mmCIF file of C-alpha atoms in Angstrom:
data_model
loop_
_atom_site.group_PDB
_atom_site.id
_atom_site.type_symbol
_atom_site.label_atom_id
_atom_site.label_comp_id
_atom_site.label_asym_id
_atom_site.label_seq_id
_atom_site.Cartn_x
_atom_site.Cartn_y
_atom_site.Cartn_z
ATOM 1 C CA MET A 18 183.769 32.892 159.045
ATOM 2 C CA PRO A 19 187.481 32.263 158.431
ATOM 3 C CA ASP A 20 188.621 31.885 154.836
ATOM 4 C CA HIS A 21 189.629 28.418 153.669
ATOM 5 C CA LEU A 22 192.755 28.051 151.591
ATOM 6 C CA THR A 23 194.825 25.292 149.994
ATOM 7 C CA LEU A 24 198.568 25.907 149.667
ATOM 8 C CA THR A 25 201.506 24.114 148.107
ATOM 9 C CA GLY A 26 205.088 24.882 149.010
ATOM 10 C CA VAL A 27 208.292 23.859 150.745
ATOM 11 C CA VAL A 28 208.653 23.235 154.481
ATOM 12 C CA ALA A 29 211.191 25.907 155.460
ATOM 13 C CA THR A 30 211.649 25.039 159.155
ATOM 14 C CA SER A 31 211.756 21.742 161.006
ATOM 15 C CA PRO A 32 208.268 20.997 162.400
ATOM 16 C CA ARG A 33 208.087 22.086 166.055
ATOM 17 C CA HIS A 34 205.919 19.984 168.383
ATOM 18 C CA ILE A 35 204.615 20.904 171.834
ATOM 19 C CA THR A 36 202.040 19.406 174.196
ATOM 20 C CA THR A 37 200.032 21.750 176.419
ATOM 21 C CA ASN A 38 199.324 21.063 180.094
ATOM 22 C CA SER A 39 195.851 19.839 179.120
ATOM 23 C CA GLY A 40 197.286 17.347 176.638
ATOM 24 C CA LEU A 41 196.700 19.238 173.394
ATOM 25 C CA ASP A 42 199.313 18.369 170.761
ATOM 26 C CA ILE A 43 200.392 21.242 168.482
ATOM 27 C CA THR A 44 202.885 21.083 165.610
ATOM 28 C CA SER A 45 203.819 24.117 163.522
ATOM 29 C CA PHE A 46 206.244 24.984 160.742
ATOM 30 C CA ARG A 47 206.946 27.744 158.230
ATOM 31 C CA LEU A 48 205.866 27.197 154.642
ATOM 32 C CA ALA A 49 207.465 28.937 151.646
ATOM 33 C CA SER A 50 204.897 29.046 148.869
ATOM 34 C CA GLY A 51 206.568 30.103 145.624
ATOM 35 C CA GLN A 52 204.471 31.678 142.897
ATOM 36 C CA ARG A 53 205.098 31.195 139.173
ATOM 37 C CA ARG A 54 203.779 33.091 136.168
ATOM 38 C CA PHE A 55 203.987 32.698 132.410
ATOM 39 C CA ASP A 56 206.288 35.266 130.766
ATOM 40 C CA ARG A 57 204.895 35.913 127.294
ATOM 41 C CA GLU A 58 208.087 37.578 126.114
ATOM 42 C CA GLN A 59 210.300 34.671 127.165
ATOM 43 C CA LYS A 60 207.523 32.185 126.397
ATOM 44 C CA LYS A 61 208.180 30.201 129.545
ATOM 45 C CA TRP A 62 207.208 29.974 133.197
ATOM 46 C CA VAL A 63 209.322 32.110 135.536
ATOM 47 C CA ASP A 64 209.572 32.423 139.307
ATOM 48 C CA ALA A 65 207.696 35.263 140.966
ATOM 49 C CA GLU A 66 207.511 36.217 144.650
ATOM 50 C CA THR A 67 207.505 33.785 147.562
ATOM 51 C CA ASN A 68 204.784 34.047 150.200
ATOM 52 C CA TRP A 69 205.411 32.875 153.763
ATOM 53 C CA TYR A 70 202.897 31.180 156.056
ATOM 54 C CA THR A 71 202.934 29.623 159.505
ATOM 55 C CA VAL A 72 201.159 26.260 159.328
ATOM 56 C CA THR A 73 199.708 25.018 162.630
ATOM 57 C CA THR A 74 198.283 21.537 163.190
ATOM 58 C CA PHE A 75 196.522 19.996 166.189
ATOM 59 C CA ARG A 76 195.939 16.620 167.862
ATOM 60 C CA GLN A 77 196.358 13.535 165.660
ATOM 61 C CA LEU A 78 197.289 15.634 162.640
ATOM 62 C CA ALA A 79 200.006 17.316 164.730
ATOM 63 C CA LEU A 80 201.500 13.949 165.698
ATOM 64 C CA ASN A 81 201.340 12.648 162.145
ATOM 65 C CA VAL A 82 202.986 15.788 160.762
ATOM 66 C CA VAL A 83 205.926 15.698 163.184
ATOM 67 C CA GLY A 84 206.433 12.017 162.351
ATOM 68 C CA SER A 85 206.157 12.443 158.580
ATOM 69 C CA VAL A 86 207.237 15.889 157.413
ATOM 70 C CA GLU A 87 210.786 17.234 157.257
ATOM 71 C CA ARG A 88 212.373 20.527 156.344
ATOM 72 C CA GLY A 89 212.893 20.929 152.602
ATOM 73 C CA GLN A 90 209.993 18.684 151.560
ATOM 74 C CA HIS A 91 207.160 19.751 149.256
ATOM 75 C CA VAL A 92 203.727 19.585 150.894
ATOM 76 C CA VAL A 93 200.071 20.403 150.280
ATOM 77 C CA VAL A 94 198.080 21.869 153.181
ATOM 78 C CA THR A 95 194.481 23.013 153.454
ATOM 79 C CA GLY A 96 192.720 24.797 156.282
ATOM 80 C CA ARG A 97 191.487 28.069 157.741
ATOM 81 C CA LEU A 98 193.424 31.253 157.145
ATOM 82 C CA ARG A 99 194.071 33.548 160.124
ATOM 83 C CA VAL A 100 196.092 36.727 160.640
ATOM 84 C CA ARG A 101 197.709 36.908 164.095
ATOM 85 C CA ALA A 102 199.625 39.598 165.926
ATOM 86 C CA TRP A 103 202.697 38.349 167.823
ATOM 87 C CA GLU A 104 205.257 39.628 170.302
ATOM 88 C CA ASN A 105 208.596 38.111 171.291
ATOM 89 C CA GLY A 106 210.674 40.280 173.569
ATOM 90 C CA ASP A 107 211.285 43.583 171.825
ATOM 91 C CA LYS A 108 210.029 42.232 168.502
ATOM 92 C CA SER A 109 206.446 42.290 167.269
ATOM 93 C CA GLY A 110 204.543 41.937 164.045
ATOM 94 C CA THR A 111 201.840 39.972 162.271
ATOM 95 C CA THR A 112 201.917 36.547 160.707
ATOM 96 C CA ILE A 113 199.633 34.819 158.239
ATOM 97 C CA GLU A 114 198.735 31.469 159.720
ATOM 98 C CA LEU A 115 197.016 28.464 158.193
ATOM 99 C CA GLU A 116 195.214 26.347 160.786
ATOM 100 C CA ALA A 117 195.524 23.093 158.889
ATOM 101 C CA GLU A 118 192.711 20.586 158.595
ATOM 102 C CA ALA A 119 194.705 18.272 156.304
ATOM 103 C CA ALA A 120 198.321 18.043 155.178
ATOM 104 C CA GLY A 121 200.489 15.720 153.140
ATOM 105 C CA HIS A 122 203.373 15.428 150.724
ATOM 106 C CA ASP A 123 203.056 16.966 147.259
ATOM 107 C CA LEU A 124 203.428 13.925 145.010
ATOM 108 C CA SER A 125 204.273 16.110 142.030
ATOM 109 C CA TRP A 126 207.793 16.232 143.491
ATOM 110 C CA GLY A 127 208.319 12.722 144.851
ATOM 111 C CA THR A 128 206.812 9.577 146.342
ATOM 112 C CA SER A 129 205.568 8.895 149.851
ATOM 113 C CA ALA A 130 204.716 5.784 151.905
ATOM 114 C CA TYR A 131 201.406 5.719 153.804
ATOM 115 C CA THR A 132 200.733 4.127 157.189
ATOM 116 C CA LYS A 133 197.177 4.237 158.483
ATOM 117 C CA THR A 134 196.489 5.327 162.049
ATOM 118 C CA VAL A 135 194.424 2.638 163.786
ATOM 119 C CA PHE A 136 191.827 3.918 166.244
ATOM 120 C CA ALA A 137 190.208 2.010 169.094
ATOM 121 C CA GLY A 138 186.977 0.304 168.105
ATOM 122 C CA SER A 139 187.932 -0.117 164.449
ATOM 123 C CA SER A 140 188.097 -3.514 162.778
ATOM 124 C CA GLY A 141 191.374 -5.387 162.815
ATOM 125 C CA ASP A 142 193.873 -5.915 165.600
ATOM 126 C CA ALA A 143 193.382 -2.537 167.279
ATOM 127 C CA ALA A 144 192.549 -2.853 170.967
ATOM 128 C CA ALA A 145 190.360 -0.453 172.889
ATOM 129 C CA THR A 146 191.946 1.727 175.535
ATOM 130 C CA PRO A 147 190.176 3.001 178.669
ATOM 131 C CA GLY A 148 188.259 6.134 177.832
ATOM 132 C CA GLY A 149 188.805 5.790 174.069
ATOM 133 C CA GLY A 150 191.922 6.767 172.154
ATOM 134 C CA PHE A 151 193.856 4.460 169.890
ATOM 135 C CA ILE A 152 196.701 1.995 169.714
ATOM 136 C CA PRO A 153 199.024 2.387 166.723
ATOM 137 C CA PRO A 154 199.706 -0.757 164.667
ATOM 138 C CA GLU A 155 203.368 -0.603 165.641
ATOM 139 C CA THR A 156 205.714 1.604 167.588
ATOM 140 C CA PRO A 157 205.828 4.879 165.668
ATOM 141 C CA SER A 158 209.151 5.999 164.339
ATOM 142 C CA GLY A 159 210.326 8.916 162.276
ATOM 143 C CA PRO A 160 211.845 12.387 162.497
ATOM 144 C CA GLY A 161 210.925 14.165 165.698
ATOM 145 C CA LEU A 162 209.153 11.313 167.511
ATOM 146 C CA ALA A 163 212.236 10.336 169.502
ATOM 147 C CA GLN A 164 212.482 13.859 170.852
ATOM 148 C CA VAL A 165 208.828 14.463 171.706
ATOM 149 C CA GLY A 166 207.970 10.967 172.965
ATOM 150 C CA TRP A 167 204.775 9.112 172.128
ATOM 151 C CA ALA A 168 201.474 8.914 173.942
ATOM 152 C CA PRO A 169 197.922 8.177 172.771
ATOM 153 C CA PRO A 170 196.596 11.573 171.587
ATOM 154 C CA LEU A 171 193.104 12.953 171.600
ATOM 155 C CA SER A 172 191.222 11.855 168.514
ATOM 156 C CA GLY A 173 190.561 14.286 165.692
ATOM 157 C CA GLY A 174 192.837 16.533 163.660
ATOM 158 C CA GLY A 175 191.165 19.921 163.806
ATOM 159 C CA GLY A 176 191.999 23.054 165.735
ATOM 160 C CA PRO A 177 191.247 23.993 169.326
ATOM 161 C CA ASP A 178 187.509 24.287 168.666
ATOM 162 C CA ALA A 179 187.368 20.544 168.045
ATOM 163 C CA SER A 180 188.169 19.805 171.711
ATOM 164 C CA ALA A 181 184.628 20.102 173.069
ATOM 165 C CA GLY A 182 184.298 17.945 176.137
ATOM 166 C CA SER A 183 188.013 17.716 176.850
ATOM 167 C CA SER A 184 189.276 18.349 180.353
ATOM 168 C CA GLY A 185 191.765 21.028 179.329
ATOM 169 C CA SER A 186 191.404 24.753 179.736
ATOM 170 C CA PRO A 187 190.483 26.511 176.460
ATOM 171 C CA GLY A 188 192.206 29.667 177.663
ATOM 172 C CA ALA A 189 195.436 27.839 178.444
ATOM 173 C CA ASP A 190 195.389 26.047 175.103
ATOM 174 C CA ALA A 191 194.793 29.291 173.223
ATOM 175 C CA ALA A 192 197.669 30.945 175.083
ATOM 176 C CA ALA A 193 199.959 28.025 174.284
ATOM 177 C CA GLU A 194 198.914 28.175 170.644
ATOM 178 C CA ASP A 195 199.662 31.916 170.459
ATOM 179 C CA SER A 196 202.999 31.403 172.218
ATOM 180 C CA ALA A 197 203.969 28.631 169.802
ATOM 181 C CA ALA A 198 203.017 30.750 166.802
ATOM 182 C CA ALA A 199 205.005 33.721 168.112
ATOM 183 C CA ALA A 200 208.098 31.627 168.772
ATOM 184 C CA GLU A 201 207.812 29.940 165.374
ATOM 185 C CA THR A 202 207.507 33.273 163.580
ATOM 186 C CA ALA A 203 210.424 34.880 165.413
ATOM 187 C CA ALA A 204 212.665 31.860 164.861
ATOM 188 C CA ALA A 205 211.805 31.803 161.171
ATOM 189 C CA GLU A 206 212.983 35.345 160.421
ATOM 190 C CA ASP A 207 216.548 34.210 159.762
ATOM 191 C CA THR A 208 215.358 31.056 158.014
ATOM 192 C CA GLU A 209 213.495 33.024 155.352
ATOM 193 C CA ALA A 210 216.722 34.741 154.396
ATOM 194 C CA ASP A 211 218.428 31.353 154.068
ATOM 195 C CA VAL A 212 216.042 29.947 151.473
ATOM 196 C CA LYS A 213 217.101 30.105 147.841
ATOM 197 C CA ALA A 214 215.291 29.434 144.583
ATOM 198 C CA GLU A 215 216.795 26.939 142.165
ATOM 199 C CA PRO A 216 215.989 26.675 138.444
ATOM 200 C CA GLY A 217 212.492 25.357 137.910
ATOM 201 C CA GLY A 218 211.049 27.083 140.955
ATOM 202 C CA LEU A 219 212.347 24.629 143.566
ATOM 203 C CA LEU A 220 212.848 26.334 146.920
ATOM 204 C CA LEU A 221 215.370 24.743 149.228
ATOM 205 C CA PRO A 222 216.908 25.844 152.543
ATOM 206 C CA PHE A 223 220.700 25.930 152.675
#
């Protein structure tokens, strides 16, 4: 059974959103999780190493992440930990991936506004759509939505295993997921070198 892990850190790459041929929404980004330790000699907390993770989200969570999260923001994510092998042209390697079940801003570093997703069949002004789905309370807006467009997603926020009964091909979705993870990892190699630590342990991309 995959290990579950909760991470805090800084979003080091702009969230990347794709939709598979079967309609599965996937959003991924690189997370820089800085570690701190207490130095007894200096009698203060000091920065230690930074660990890097690829965070992958699916379905409604994927849409909410691309509409809410930006590069440089502090977040908290929790989910299943996986180690994946990847290839991109003449490059290959392994990446530590967190298949997120929940994600949000780390309020230790700032404030955040919350807008609830309204699903069909719930109380209020939400109207049912043929075959289920949801109607948002207003036209969504935010970073990334203008580029990816907006369509009623499949309900649920879990990974590919949560799609039982969907019309898509599990094999195609898994291949798309692996391809997205490989591209995200390869594109992040230069990004990791561009992230600096500021006093107090704050990690920010240039």
